Short mmCIF file of C-alpha atoms and ligand atoms in Angstrom, two decimals:
data_model
loop_
_atom_site.label_atom_id
_atom_site.label_comp_id
_atom_site.label_asym_id
_atom_site.label_seq_id
_atom_site.Cartn_x
_atom_site.Cartn_y
_atom_site.Cartn_z
CA MET Y 12 -0.06 -0.02 -0.04
CA PRO Y 13 1.42 3.52 -0.76
CA LYS Y 14 1.98 5.81 2.16
CA PHE Y 15 2.91 9.39 2.77
CA TYR Y 16 4.19 10.53 6.08
CA LEU Y 17 4.44 14.32 6.25
CA THR Y 18 5.50 16.39 9.22
CA THR Y 19 5.88 20.05 10.43
CA PRO Y 20 8.13 21.21 13.10
CA ILE Y 21 6.54 21.02 16.53
CA TYR Y 22 6.39 24.65 17.86
CA TYR Y 23 7.56 26.00 21.06
CA VAL Y 24 4.70 27.04 23.41
CA ASN Y 25 6.30 30.01 24.91
CA ALA Y 26 4.02 32.22 22.86
CA PRO Y 27 0.87 31.54 20.78
CA ALA Y 28 0.92 30.45 17.21
CA HIS Y 29 1.99 33.28 14.79
CA ILE Y 30 1.79 33.61 11.02
CA GLY Y 31 5.28 32.06 10.54
CA HIS Y 32 3.97 28.76 12.20
CA ALA Y 33 0.85 29.08 10.15
CA TYR Y 34 2.79 29.32 6.83
CA THR Y 35 4.69 26.12 7.61
CA THR Y 36 1.55 24.28 8.71
CA LEU Y 37 -0.61 25.46 5.97
CA ALA Y 38 1.93 24.53 3.30
CA ALA Y 39 2.01 20.97 4.77
CA ASP Y 40 -1.85 20.90 4.87
CA VAL Y 41 -2.03 21.44 1.20
CA ILE Y 42 0.51 18.82 0.42
CA ALA Y 43 -1.44 16.45 2.76
CA ARG Y 44 -4.72 17.18 1.07
CA HIS Y 45 -3.09 16.66 -2.29
CA TYR Y 46 -1.70 13.15 -1.33
CA ARG Y 47 -5.02 12.15 0.23
CA LYS Y 48 -6.72 12.61 -3.05
CA LYS Y 49 -4.00 10.87 -4.86
CA LEU Y 50 -3.32 7.90 -2.61
CA GLY Y 51 -6.28 7.65 -0.56
CA GLU Y 52 -7.32 9.02 2.86
CA GLU Y 53 -5.77 6.27 4.80
CA SER Y 54 -2.46 6.49 3.16
CA VAL Y 55 -1.44 9.70 4.54
CA PHE Y 56 -0.18 10.56 7.91
CA PHE Y 57 0.14 14.19 8.56
CA LEU Y 58 1.85 15.18 11.88
CA THR Y 59 2.11 18.46 13.77
CA GLY Y 60 2.33 19.33 17.42
CA THR Y 61 4.05 21.27 20.21
CA ASP Y 62 7.54 21.42 21.68
CA GLU Y 63 6.94 21.85 25.43
CA HIS Y 64 10.12 20.94 27.40
CA GLY Y 65 13.29 22.70 28.07
CA ALA Y 66 14.52 25.94 29.71
CA LYS Y 67 12.95 28.38 27.43
CA ILE Y 68 9.40 27.01 28.14
CA ALA Y 69 9.97 26.82 31.99
CA GLU Y 70 11.25 30.50 31.88
CA ALA Y 71 7.98 31.42 29.96
CA ALA Y 72 5.95 29.54 32.47
CA GLN Y 73 7.74 31.19 35.46
CA THR Y 74 7.06 34.74 33.99
CA ALA Y 75 3.40 33.68 33.45
CA GLY Y 76 3.27 32.66 37.29
CA LYS Y 77 2.45 29.03 36.39
CA THR Y 78 4.05 25.65 36.57
CA PRO Y 79 5.49 24.58 33.30
CA LYS Y 80 2.81 21.74 32.99
CA GLU Y 81 -0.06 24.22 33.84
CA PHE Y 82 1.52 26.63 31.25
CA CYS Y 83 1.75 24.06 28.53
CA ASP Y 84 -1.67 22.71 29.13
CA GLU Y 85 -3.01 26.21 28.47
CA MET Y 86 -0.77 27.01 25.46
CA ALA Y 87 -0.81 23.75 23.38
CA PRO Y 88 -4.56 23.88 22.91
CA LEU Y 89 -4.25 27.32 21.51
CA PHE Y 90 -2.14 25.84 18.72
CA ALA Y 91 -4.56 23.01 17.96
CA LYS Y 92 -7.48 25.64 18.02
CA THR Y 93 -5.56 27.93 15.62
CA TRP Y 94 -5.04 24.94 13.26
CA LYS Y 95 -8.74 24.13 13.39
CA ARG Y 96 -9.46 27.73 12.67
CA LEU Y 97 -7.47 27.40 9.53
CA ASN Y 98 -8.95 24.05 8.61
CA VAL Y 99 -5.67 22.22 8.96
CA SER Y 100 -6.31 18.57 8.49
CA TYR Y 101 -3.54 17.06 10.70
CA ASP Y 102 -3.93 13.34 11.48
CA HIS Y 103 -2.13 13.62 14.85
CA PHE Y 104 -1.08 16.44 17.15
CA ILE Y 105 1.76 15.45 19.23
CA ARG Y 106 2.76 17.18 22.60
CA THR Y 107 6.15 16.21 23.95
CA THR Y 108 4.55 16.01 27.38
CA ASP Y 109 2.35 13.31 26.13
CA ASP Y 110 3.11 9.90 28.08
CA TYR Y 111 3.74 7.82 24.98
CA HIS Y 112 6.40 10.39 23.66
CA GLU Y 113 8.21 10.59 27.06
CA LYS Y 114 8.40 6.92 27.34
CA SER Y 115 9.59 6.18 23.73
CA ALA Y 116 12.03 9.10 23.66
CA ALA Y 117 13.62 7.68 26.83
CA GLU Y 118 13.85 4.23 25.24
CA PHE Y 119 15.36 5.72 22.12
CA LEU Y 120 18.16 7.35 24.27
CA THR Y 121 18.56 3.96 26.03
CA THR Y 122 19.27 2.18 22.81
CA LEU Y 123 21.68 4.84 21.64
CA LYS Y 124 23.64 4.13 25.02
CA VAL Y 125 23.61 0.47 24.49
CA LYS Y 126 24.83 0.69 21.04
CA GLY Y 127 27.77 2.83 22.25
CA ALA Y 128 26.73 5.97 20.53
CA LEU Y 129 26.80 8.13 23.68
CA TYR Y 130 29.58 8.90 26.22
CA GLU Y 131 29.92 11.10 29.28
CA GLY Y 132 31.83 14.23 29.24
CA ASP Y 133 32.13 17.78 30.41
CA TYR Y 134 30.81 20.64 28.80
CA THR Y 135 32.09 24.20 29.06
CA GLY Y 136 30.49 26.90 26.78
CA LEU Y 137 27.93 29.30 26.03
CA TYR Y 138 24.19 28.35 26.03
CA CYS Y 139 21.38 30.62 24.60
CA ASN Y 140 17.82 29.73 26.17
CA GLY Y 141 16.18 31.48 23.29
CA CYS Y 142 17.91 29.25 20.78
CA GLU Y 143 17.84 26.25 23.18
CA SER Y 144 21.32 25.45 22.05
CA PHE Y 145 24.98 25.97 22.77
CA ILE Y 146 26.46 28.80 20.77
CA THR Y 147 29.89 29.91 19.74
CA GLU Y 148 31.60 33.26 20.20
CA LYS Y 149 31.03 33.87 16.37
CA GLN Y 150 27.28 33.81 17.09
CA LEU Y 151 27.47 36.85 19.38
CA THR Y 152 27.14 40.61 18.83
CA GLU Y 153 29.84 42.89 19.80
CA ASN Y 154 28.31 43.29 23.15
CA GLY Y 155 28.43 39.57 23.72
CA LEU Y 156 24.71 39.05 23.07
CA CYS Y 157 23.21 36.07 21.16
CA LYS Y 158 22.59 37.61 17.51
CA ASP Y 159 19.19 36.14 17.21
CA HIS Y 160 17.83 36.70 20.46
CA LEU Y 161 19.75 39.75 21.64
CA ARG Y 162 20.22 38.26 25.12
CA ALA Y 163 23.31 37.25 27.05
CA PRO Y 164 24.12 33.54 26.87
CA GLU Y 165 24.84 31.60 29.97
CA ARG Y 166 28.41 30.41 30.53
CA ILE Y 167 28.00 26.86 31.38
CA VAL Y 168 30.30 24.23 33.05
CA GLU Y 169 28.45 20.92 33.34
CA LYS Y 170 28.67 17.18 32.90
CA ASN Y 171 26.58 16.00 29.80
CA TRP Y 172 26.00 12.78 27.84
CA PHE Y 173 27.27 13.39 24.38
CA PHE Y 174 26.39 11.86 21.09
CA ASN Y 175 29.29 10.88 19.03
CA LEU Y 176 28.26 12.74 16.00
CA GLN Y 177 31.67 12.35 14.31
CA THR Y 178 31.20 8.52 13.78
CA TYR Y 179 28.04 9.36 11.67
CA LEU Y 180 28.90 12.35 9.83
CA PRO Y 181 30.66 10.89 6.86
CA LYS Y 182 27.64 8.56 6.26
CA VAL Y 183 25.04 11.26 6.39
CA LYS Y 184 26.98 13.46 4.17
CA LYS Y 185 27.31 10.62 1.65
CA ILE Y 186 23.52 10.02 1.97
CA ILE Y 187 22.73 13.64 1.17
CA GLU Y 188 25.33 13.83 -1.66
CA ASP Y 189 23.71 10.60 -3.17
CA GLY Y 190 20.36 12.08 -3.00
CA LYS Y 191 18.94 9.35 -0.68
CA LEU Y 192 17.97 12.00 1.58
CA ARG Y 193 16.99 14.93 -0.44
CA VAL Y 194 17.41 18.35 1.07
CA LEU Y 195 15.35 20.93 -0.86
CA PRO Y 196 15.32 23.57 -2.34
CA GLU Y 197 18.55 22.67 -4.09
CA ALA Y 198 20.39 25.85 -2.65
CA LYS Y 199 19.68 24.24 0.79
CA THR Y 200 21.57 20.96 -0.12
CA GLU Y 201 24.54 23.11 -0.78
CA GLU Y 202 24.04 24.93 2.44
CA VAL Y 203 24.06 21.66 4.40
CA LEU Y 204 27.18 20.31 2.59
CA GLY Y 205 28.75 23.63 3.52
CA LEU Y 206 28.00 22.78 7.06
CA PHE Y 207 29.70 19.46 6.75
CA ARG Y 208 32.74 21.12 5.24
CA GLN Y 209 33.23 23.13 8.43
CA SER Y 210 34.12 19.94 10.23
CA ARG Y 211 37.63 18.94 10.75
CA LEU Y 212 36.78 15.57 9.58
CA PHE Y 213 36.54 17.12 6.07
CA GLY Y 214 39.38 19.70 6.39
CA GLY Y 215 37.27 22.54 7.97
CA GLN Y 216 38.24 24.92 10.69
CA GLY Y 217 35.84 23.18 13.15
CA GLY Y 218 32.04 22.84 13.45
CA MET Y 219 29.64 20.02 13.73
CA GLU Y 220 31.13 18.83 16.94
CA ASN Y 221 29.70 16.03 19.13
CA PHE Y 222 26.70 17.40 20.79
CA SER Y 223 25.05 16.91 24.34
CA VAL Y 224 21.90 14.90 24.55
CA SER Y 225 21.35 15.74 28.19
CA ARG Y 226 21.40 18.65 30.59
CA PRO Y 227 21.94 18.31 34.28
CA ASN Y 228 20.28 21.54 35.46
CA VAL Y 229 17.19 21.62 33.27
CA LYS Y 230 14.45 20.08 35.38
CA TRP Y 231 11.64 20.55 32.96
CA GLY Y 232 12.36 17.61 30.62
CA ILE Y 233 12.53 13.84 30.35
CA PRO Y 234 14.92 12.17 32.68
CA LEU Y 235 17.68 10.06 31.25
CA PRO Y 236 16.63 6.57 32.45
CA TRP Y 237 20.13 5.61 33.57
CA ASP Y 238 21.11 8.84 35.02
CA ARG Y 239 17.98 10.66 36.39
CA SER Y 240 20.06 13.64 37.48
CA GLN Y 241 19.85 14.57 33.66
CA THR Y 242 17.19 15.37 31.40
CA ILE Y 243 17.11 14.79 27.66
CA TYR Y 244 18.32 17.89 25.71
CA VAL Y 245 15.18 19.50 24.39
CA TRP Y 246 16.21 19.44 20.83
CA VAL Y 247 17.13 15.81 20.68
CA GLU Y 248 13.79 15.09 22.40
CA ALA Y 249 12.00 17.36 20.00
CA LEU Y 250 13.40 15.65 16.88
CA LEU Y 251 12.33 12.24 18.26
CA ASN Y 252 8.70 13.37 18.19
CA TYR Y 253 8.57 12.43 14.48
CA TRP Y 254 9.58 8.95 15.56
CA THR Y 255 7.62 8.48 18.74
CA ALA Y 256 4.41 9.80 17.09
CA VAL Y 257 4.19 6.85 14.57
CA HIS Y 258 4.95 4.15 16.98
CA LYS Y 259 1.33 3.09 16.77
CA TYR Y 260 1.23 3.48 13.07
CA GLN Y 261 4.72 1.94 12.11
CA MET Y 262 3.60 1.37 8.50
CA PHE Y 263 4.14 5.10 7.94
CA TRP Y 264 7.75 5.15 9.02
CA PRO Y 265 10.07 6.80 7.74
CA PRO Y 266 8.94 10.39 6.88
CA ASP Y 267 8.43 11.04 3.33
CA LEU Y 268 8.46 14.73 3.52
CA GLN Y 269 9.57 16.93 6.52
CA ILE Y 270 8.77 20.66 6.11
CA ILE Y 271 10.77 22.98 8.18
CA GLY Y 272 11.84 26.55 8.20
CA LYS Y 273 15.44 27.41 7.12
CA ASP Y 274 16.28 28.39 10.88
CA ILE Y 275 16.38 24.67 11.87
CA ILE Y 276 18.24 23.02 9.06
CA LYS Y 277 21.19 21.91 11.00
CA PHE Y 278 19.11 19.99 13.56
CA HIS Y 279 16.95 18.25 10.87
CA CYS Y 280 19.54 17.70 8.11
CA ILE Y 281 22.54 16.64 10.11
CA TYR Y 282 21.69 15.72 13.78
CA TRP Y 283 18.39 13.97 13.01
CA PRO Y 284 19.68 11.68 10.33
CA ALA Y 285 22.78 10.98 12.47
CA LEU Y 286 20.68 10.04 15.62
CA LEU Y 287 18.57 7.60 13.24
CA LEU Y 288 21.67 6.02 11.64
CA ALA Y 289 22.95 5.35 15.29
CA TYR Y 290 19.61 3.78 16.17
CA TYR Y 291 19.26 1.72 13.07
CA ASP Y 292 22.70 0.40 12.75
CA GLY Y 293 23.53 2.57 9.72
CA ASP Y 294 20.42 1.60 7.65
CA ALA Y 295 19.82 4.46 5.35
CA GLU Y 296 16.40 3.12 4.46
CA GLN Y 297 15.19 4.39 7.90
CA LEU Y 298 15.96 7.99 7.21
CA PRO Y 299 13.43 10.67 5.94
CA LYS Y 300 13.27 10.74 2.29
CA THR Y 301 13.03 14.56 1.79
CA ILE Y 302 13.50 17.55 4.08
CA PHE Y 303 12.17 20.88 2.62
CA ALA Y 304 13.34 24.11 4.17
CA HIS Y 305 11.28 27.07 3.32
CA GLY Y 306 12.24 30.61 3.71
CA PHE Y 307 11.44 33.11 6.32
CA PHE Y 308 9.42 36.28 6.01
CA THR Y 309 9.53 39.68 7.48
CA VAL Y 310 6.49 41.84 8.20
CA ASN Y 311 6.70 45.34 6.78
CA GLY Y 312 10.35 44.79 6.25
CA GLN Y 313 11.19 43.84 9.69
CA LYS Y 314 11.71 40.64 11.80
CA MET Y 315 8.42 39.70 13.66
CA SER Y 316 8.81 40.55 17.11
CA LYS Y 317 6.73 41.14 20.21
CA THR Y 318 8.72 44.34 20.90
CA LEU Y 319 7.84 45.70 17.50
CA GLN Y 320 4.30 44.69 17.88
CA ASN Y 321 4.23 43.46 14.33
CA VAL Y 322 3.38 39.74 15.09
CA ILE Y 323 0.53 38.77 12.91
CA ASP Y 324 -2.14 36.41 14.46
CA PRO Y 325 -3.43 33.96 12.03
CA ASN Y 326 -6.69 33.72 13.98
CA ASP Y 327 -7.18 37.49 13.28
CA LEU Y 328 -6.75 36.86 9.74
CA ALA Y 329 -9.30 34.04 9.57
CA LEU Y 330 -11.69 36.40 11.50
CA ARG Y 331 -11.26 39.14 8.99
CA TYR Y 332 -10.81 37.22 5.58
CA GLY Y 333 -12.47 33.87 6.45
CA GLU Y 334 -10.83 30.54 6.69
CA ASP Y 335 -10.06 30.18 2.95
CA GLY Y 336 -9.32 33.86 2.71
CA ALA Y 337 -6.54 33.54 5.50
CA ARG Y 338 -5.29 30.36 3.98
CA TYR Y 339 -4.90 32.17 0.54
CA LEU Y 340 -3.25 35.23 1.86
CA ILE Y 341 -0.59 33.33 3.89
CA LEU Y 342 0.28 30.88 1.09
CA SER Y 343 0.24 33.45 -1.92
CA GLN Y 344 2.89 35.83 -0.57
CA PHE Y 345 6.06 34.42 -2.29
CA PRO Y 346 7.55 31.38 -3.66
CA PHE Y 347 7.70 28.52 -1.15
CA GLY Y 348 11.42 28.11 -0.41
CA ALA Y 349 12.30 31.83 -0.84
CA ASP Y 350 12.48 34.64 1.72
CA GLY Y 351 10.04 37.41 1.52
CA ASP Y 352 8.29 40.17 3.13
CA ILE Y 353 4.64 40.39 4.01
CA GLU Y 354 2.97 43.90 3.86
CA GLU Y 355 0.01 43.76 6.16
CA GLY Y 356 -1.70 46.73 4.52
CA LYS Y 357 -1.84 44.81 1.25
CA PHE Y 358 -3.82 41.86 2.51
CA THR Y 359 -7.18 43.64 1.74
CA VAL Y 360 -6.04 44.63 -1.71
CA LYS Y 361 -5.00 41.04 -2.64
CA TYR Y 362 -8.03 39.69 -1.04
CA ASN Y 363 -10.39 41.91 -3.18
CA ALA Y 364 -8.34 41.27 -6.41
CA ASP Y 365 -7.89 37.64 -6.38
CA LEU Y 366 -10.75 36.28 -4.26
CA ALA Y 367 -13.64 38.71 -4.00
CA ASN Y 368 -13.32 40.17 -7.79
CA GLY Y 369 -11.53 36.83 -8.87
CA VAL Y 370 -13.18 33.58 -7.98
CA GLY Y 371 -16.05 35.00 -5.92
CA ASN Y 372 -17.25 37.31 -8.62
CA LEU Y 373 -16.79 34.48 -11.33
CA VAL Y 374 -18.88 32.00 -9.44
CA SER Y 375 -21.82 34.43 -8.86
CA ARG Y 376 -21.70 35.87 -12.26
CA VAL Y 377 -21.86 32.46 -14.04
CA ALA Y 378 -24.55 30.96 -11.56
CA THR Y 379 -26.82 34.12 -12.17
CA LEU Y 380 -26.29 33.84 -15.98
CA CYS Y 381 -27.12 30.07 -15.99
CA VAL Y 382 -30.33 30.55 -13.96
CA LYS Y 383 -31.41 33.29 -16.14
CA GLN Y 384 -30.44 32.35 -19.59
CA ILE Y 385 -30.73 28.55 -19.76
CA THR Y 386 -34.03 26.96 -20.66
CA ASP Y 387 -32.77 23.51 -21.77
CA ARG Y 388 -31.29 22.23 -18.55
CA GLY Y 389 -30.77 18.71 -19.79
CA GLU Y 390 -28.72 19.66 -22.74
CA PHE Y 391 -26.73 22.30 -20.70
CA TRP Y 392 -25.63 19.68 -18.19
CA LYS Y 393 -24.86 17.23 -20.79
CA GLN Y 394 -22.46 19.60 -22.55
CA ALA Y 395 -21.04 20.91 -19.27
CA LEU Y 396 -20.04 17.46 -18.01
CA THR Y 397 -18.58 16.33 -21.43
CA ASN Y 398 -16.72 19.39 -21.54
CA TYR Y 399 -15.37 18.91 -17.98
CA GLU Y 400 -14.37 15.29 -18.62
CA LEU Y 401 -12.40 16.29 -21.58
CA ARG Y 402 -10.54 18.93 -19.61
CA ILE Y 403 -9.82 16.68 -16.79
CA LYS Y 404 -8.29 14.15 -19.40
CA ASN Y 405 -6.04 16.82 -20.65
CA ASP Y 406 -5.27 18.39 -17.12
CA ALA Y 407 -1.63 18.30 -16.30
CA ASP Y 408 -2.67 17.22 -12.79
CA ASP Y 409 -1.05 18.79 -9.72
CA ALA Y 410 2.55 18.04 -10.50
CA LEU Y 411 3.40 21.45 -9.24
CA ILE Y 412 2.18 20.63 -5.67
CA GLU Y 413 4.39 17.55 -5.65
CA GLN Y 414 7.39 19.71 -6.70
CA LEU Y 415 6.36 21.87 -3.86
CA LYS Y 416 5.77 24.89 -5.99
CA LEU Y 417 2.62 25.91 -4.09
CA PHE Y 418 2.99 29.64 -4.97
CA GLU Y 419 3.26 28.81 -8.71
CA ARG Y 420 0.33 26.47 -8.39
CA LEU Y 421 -1.73 29.29 -6.85
CA GLN Y 422 -0.66 31.62 -9.56
CA LEU Y 423 -1.92 29.27 -12.35
CA ILE Y 424 -5.28 28.84 -10.57
CA VAL Y 425 -5.78 32.72 -10.49
CA ARG Y 426 -4.87 32.83 -14.14
CA GLU Y 427 -7.40 30.19 -14.91
CA ILE Y 428 -10.08 32.30 -13.32
CA GLN Y 429 -8.99 35.40 -15.18
CA LEU Y 430 -9.18 33.47 -18.44
CA CYS Y 431 -12.58 32.12 -17.72
CA ASP Y 432 -13.62 35.68 -16.81
CA GLU Y 433 -12.08 37.16 -20.08
CA HIS Y 434 -13.69 34.63 -22.22
CA LEU Y 435 -17.12 35.63 -20.88
CA ALA Y 436 -16.53 39.25 -21.18
CA ASN Y 437 -15.57 38.68 -24.85
CA LYS Y 438 -18.55 36.67 -25.72
CA GLN Y 439 -21.16 38.47 -23.60
CA PRO Y 440 -23.72 35.65 -23.19
CA TRP Y 441 -25.94 37.98 -21.27
CA LYS Y 442 -26.60 39.82 -24.66
CA LEU Y 443 -27.78 36.81 -26.45
CA GLU Y 444 -31.57 36.28 -26.75
CA LYS Y 445 -32.67 33.34 -24.43
CA GLU Y 446 -35.20 31.87 -26.85
CA LYS Y 447 -33.57 32.36 -30.11
CA GLN Y 448 -29.85 31.82 -29.32
CA GLN Y 449 -30.20 29.04 -26.63
CA LYS Y 450 -27.79 26.74 -28.37
CA LYS Y 451 -25.10 29.43 -28.38
CA ILE Y 452 -25.82 30.22 -24.70
CA ILE Y 453 -25.53 26.63 -23.63
CA GLU Y 454 -22.27 26.15 -25.44
CA LEU Y 455 -20.70 29.32 -23.74
CA LEU Y 456 -22.10 28.71 -20.26
CA ALA Y 457 -21.40 24.90 -20.37
CA ASP Y 458 -17.78 25.88 -21.13
CA ALA Y 459 -17.61 28.36 -18.34
CA VAL Y 460 -19.17 25.82 -15.80
CA ALA Y 461 -16.83 23.14 -16.88
CA GLY Y 462 -13.95 25.75 -16.42
CA ILE Y 463 -15.33 26.58 -12.92
CA LEU Y 464 -15.54 22.86 -11.87
CA LEU Y 465 -11.95 22.49 -12.93
CA ILE Y 466 -10.91 25.51 -10.88
CA ALA Y 467 -12.77 24.00 -7.93
CA LYS Y 468 -10.87 20.73 -8.22
CA HIS Y 469 -7.56 22.64 -8.50
CA CYS Y 470 -8.05 24.79 -5.52
CA ALA Y 471 -9.40 22.07 -3.35
CA PRO Y 472 -6.09 21.47 -1.39
CA PHE Y 473 -5.63 25.31 -0.90
CA LEU Y 474 -9.36 26.50 -0.47
CA PRO Y 475 -11.17 23.32 0.70
CA ASN Y 476 -14.32 25.07 1.64
CA THR Y 477 -14.62 27.30 -1.41
CA SER Y 478 -13.92 24.13 -3.54
CA ALA Y 479 -16.65 22.21 -1.80
CA GLU Y 480 -19.11 25.31 -2.01
CA ILE Y 481 -18.51 25.65 -5.74
CA THR Y 482 -19.33 21.99 -6.46
CA LYS Y 483 -22.43 22.37 -4.30
CA ARG Y 484 -23.64 25.38 -6.23
CA PHE Y 485 -22.85 23.88 -9.57
CA ASN Y 486 -24.33 20.45 -8.70
CA ALA Y 487 -23.80 18.10 -11.53
CA HIS Y 488 -25.38 15.17 -9.61
CA ASP Y 489 -28.85 16.95 -9.14
CA LYS Y 490 -28.25 19.04 -12.29
CA LYS Y 491 -29.06 22.15 -10.24
CA ILE Y 492 -27.48 25.64 -9.86
CA ILE Y 493 -27.72 27.74 -6.81
CA ILE Y 494 -26.83 31.44 -6.92
CA GLY Y 495 -26.10 31.98 -3.19
CA ASP Y 496 -24.33 34.49 -1.24
CA SER Y 497 -20.95 35.94 -2.37
CA LEU Y 498 -18.09 33.47 -1.56
CA PHE Y 499 -15.68 36.21 -0.78
CA PRO Y 500 -17.55 39.45 0.34
CA ARG Y 501 -15.66 42.59 -0.79
CA LYS Y 502 -13.77 44.33 1.93
N1 MSP C 736 10.49 23.72 18.58
C1 MSP C 736 11.54 23.93 17.48
C2 MSP C 736 11.34 23.00 16.45
C3 MSP C 736 11.47 21.50 16.87
S1 MSP C 736 11.13 20.48 15.55
C4 MSP C 736 11.68 19.01 16.03
C5 MSP C 736 11.16 25.33 16.96
N2 MSP C 736 9.95 26.01 17.27
S2 MSP C 736 9.59 27.28 16.69
O1 MSP C 736 8.20 27.49 17.50
O2 MSP C 736 10.50 28.27 16.81
O3 MSP C 736 9.15 27.28 15.13
C6 MSP C 736 10.06 27.41 14.18
C7 MSP C 736 9.44 27.12 12.88
O4 MSP C 736 8.31 28.15 12.77
C8 MSP C 736 10.27 27.49 11.75
O5 MSP C 736 11.23 26.51 11.39
C9 MSP C 736 9.31 27.78 10.59
O6 MSP C 736 8.76 26.61 10.18
C10 MSP C 736 8.34 28.58 11.36
N3 MSP C 736 8.49 29.95 11.37
C11 MSP C 736 8.72 30.71 12.38
N4 MSP C 736 8.88 31.99 12.23
C12 MSP C 736 8.77 32.15 10.84
C13 MSP C 736 8.86 33.18 9.78
N5 MSP C 736 9.11 34.50 10.27
N6 MSP C 736 8.73 32.95 8.56
C14 MSP C 736 8.47 31.61 8.09
N7 MSP C 736 8.43 30.61 9.04
C15 MSP C 736 8.56 30.86 10.25
O7 MSP C 736 12.15 25.91 16.28
#
């Protein structure tokens, strides 16, 4: 049986979901919906969830005056709620505080120890709670602050259990070079191979050193089974979510596509495959097939941040533009993979141009024309469906979605809508005489309705409600057409 296992990163619960998280999750949702149509509902497993352990979350909980568990129990459902609000069709939502995850993650670590992939050592260095990782002097500003979080890292001297990354680096590198694990877009393959080259193993100046899998002073985490004074390092534990989540659904392993943002490439493309190789005795078949790292966006030219008050809440977008409106506005900004900027002020312009005056207007216009102008409904539906079948046959299906060209796919749909509109504007079926020119009217409107049904099919993964509503209004089964309210009321 074919299968498709798709994941998003699991998001930190220190703050509610923002538009960046929604971007990754919606892209994954479009892909999941596409593969469900192609392979069957049961063949797809789409995973998302929340990353809840570690110092960063413990700190946020403390600021909120809650225990970490209380805090996470409040925040995690907000993510699930946001995804429901945006009609995200995940199959499972994992929380790293779920029992099964805690148990399996600990077992994974025990196996690594048994296989000799871990050793005990001392760590001296800088740790940034914002990054949840050890950082080097190179990652600091002139004033000694972490460049990403603008906060002073902690100088740490502690005993850790380390993962012997060096043993696995050459094999991970080869697997990526051979394309057995595809890192996409292609520029990102180069970026990852560049990271390998920093390692002394490959003649570099240093980098990609062995890393800690445990922390002694972080209480909010999963204890190491053989050394309960330590908890599992939050990044290692987080990566394992992709593995612990499908324990009950083994047939889905390994991941077919993992979507991440470009900020977490090193963890996913180097640490994660190395951990899996250690666990699976070097079996490359157990590694993810493709990791796609998309770009980051800024808002009005600036990095999103609480201090700048430019964080966009996807729930607000859904409230303002509707579920499908928000999905469209988030995914249609710039090519998937590239970086880009979102201008908040342009949302309404885009909504009106592409949705209200685009698909919304086309659907109302054609429905009204059909109801007014068609007298021979039997003949009309016969032609509309023959025309539709013919178009489906010649349709270059959704190859673009499988190539992860989501933006380009959306642009083509918008173009299809425009062409359908332009055709009607040229032929002006409203000027034809209903009785005398019925044949011509049917020909034109059957063509338009076939076009609209095809648009509905194409936009289904992106705008699931709109697609369903269009097929309900142009109901081929009952041979009925409903005019209905505007799909996207003008703003
Ligand atoms: N918890 C870790 C991931 C663990 S996965 C095993 C984490 N969480 S996060 O909450 O910081 O989410 C990071 C992800 O959110 C990015 O990789 C990206 O998918 C998404 N984005 C966050 N901000 C974004 C933008 N400004 N632009 C686009 N995507 C963004 O890292």
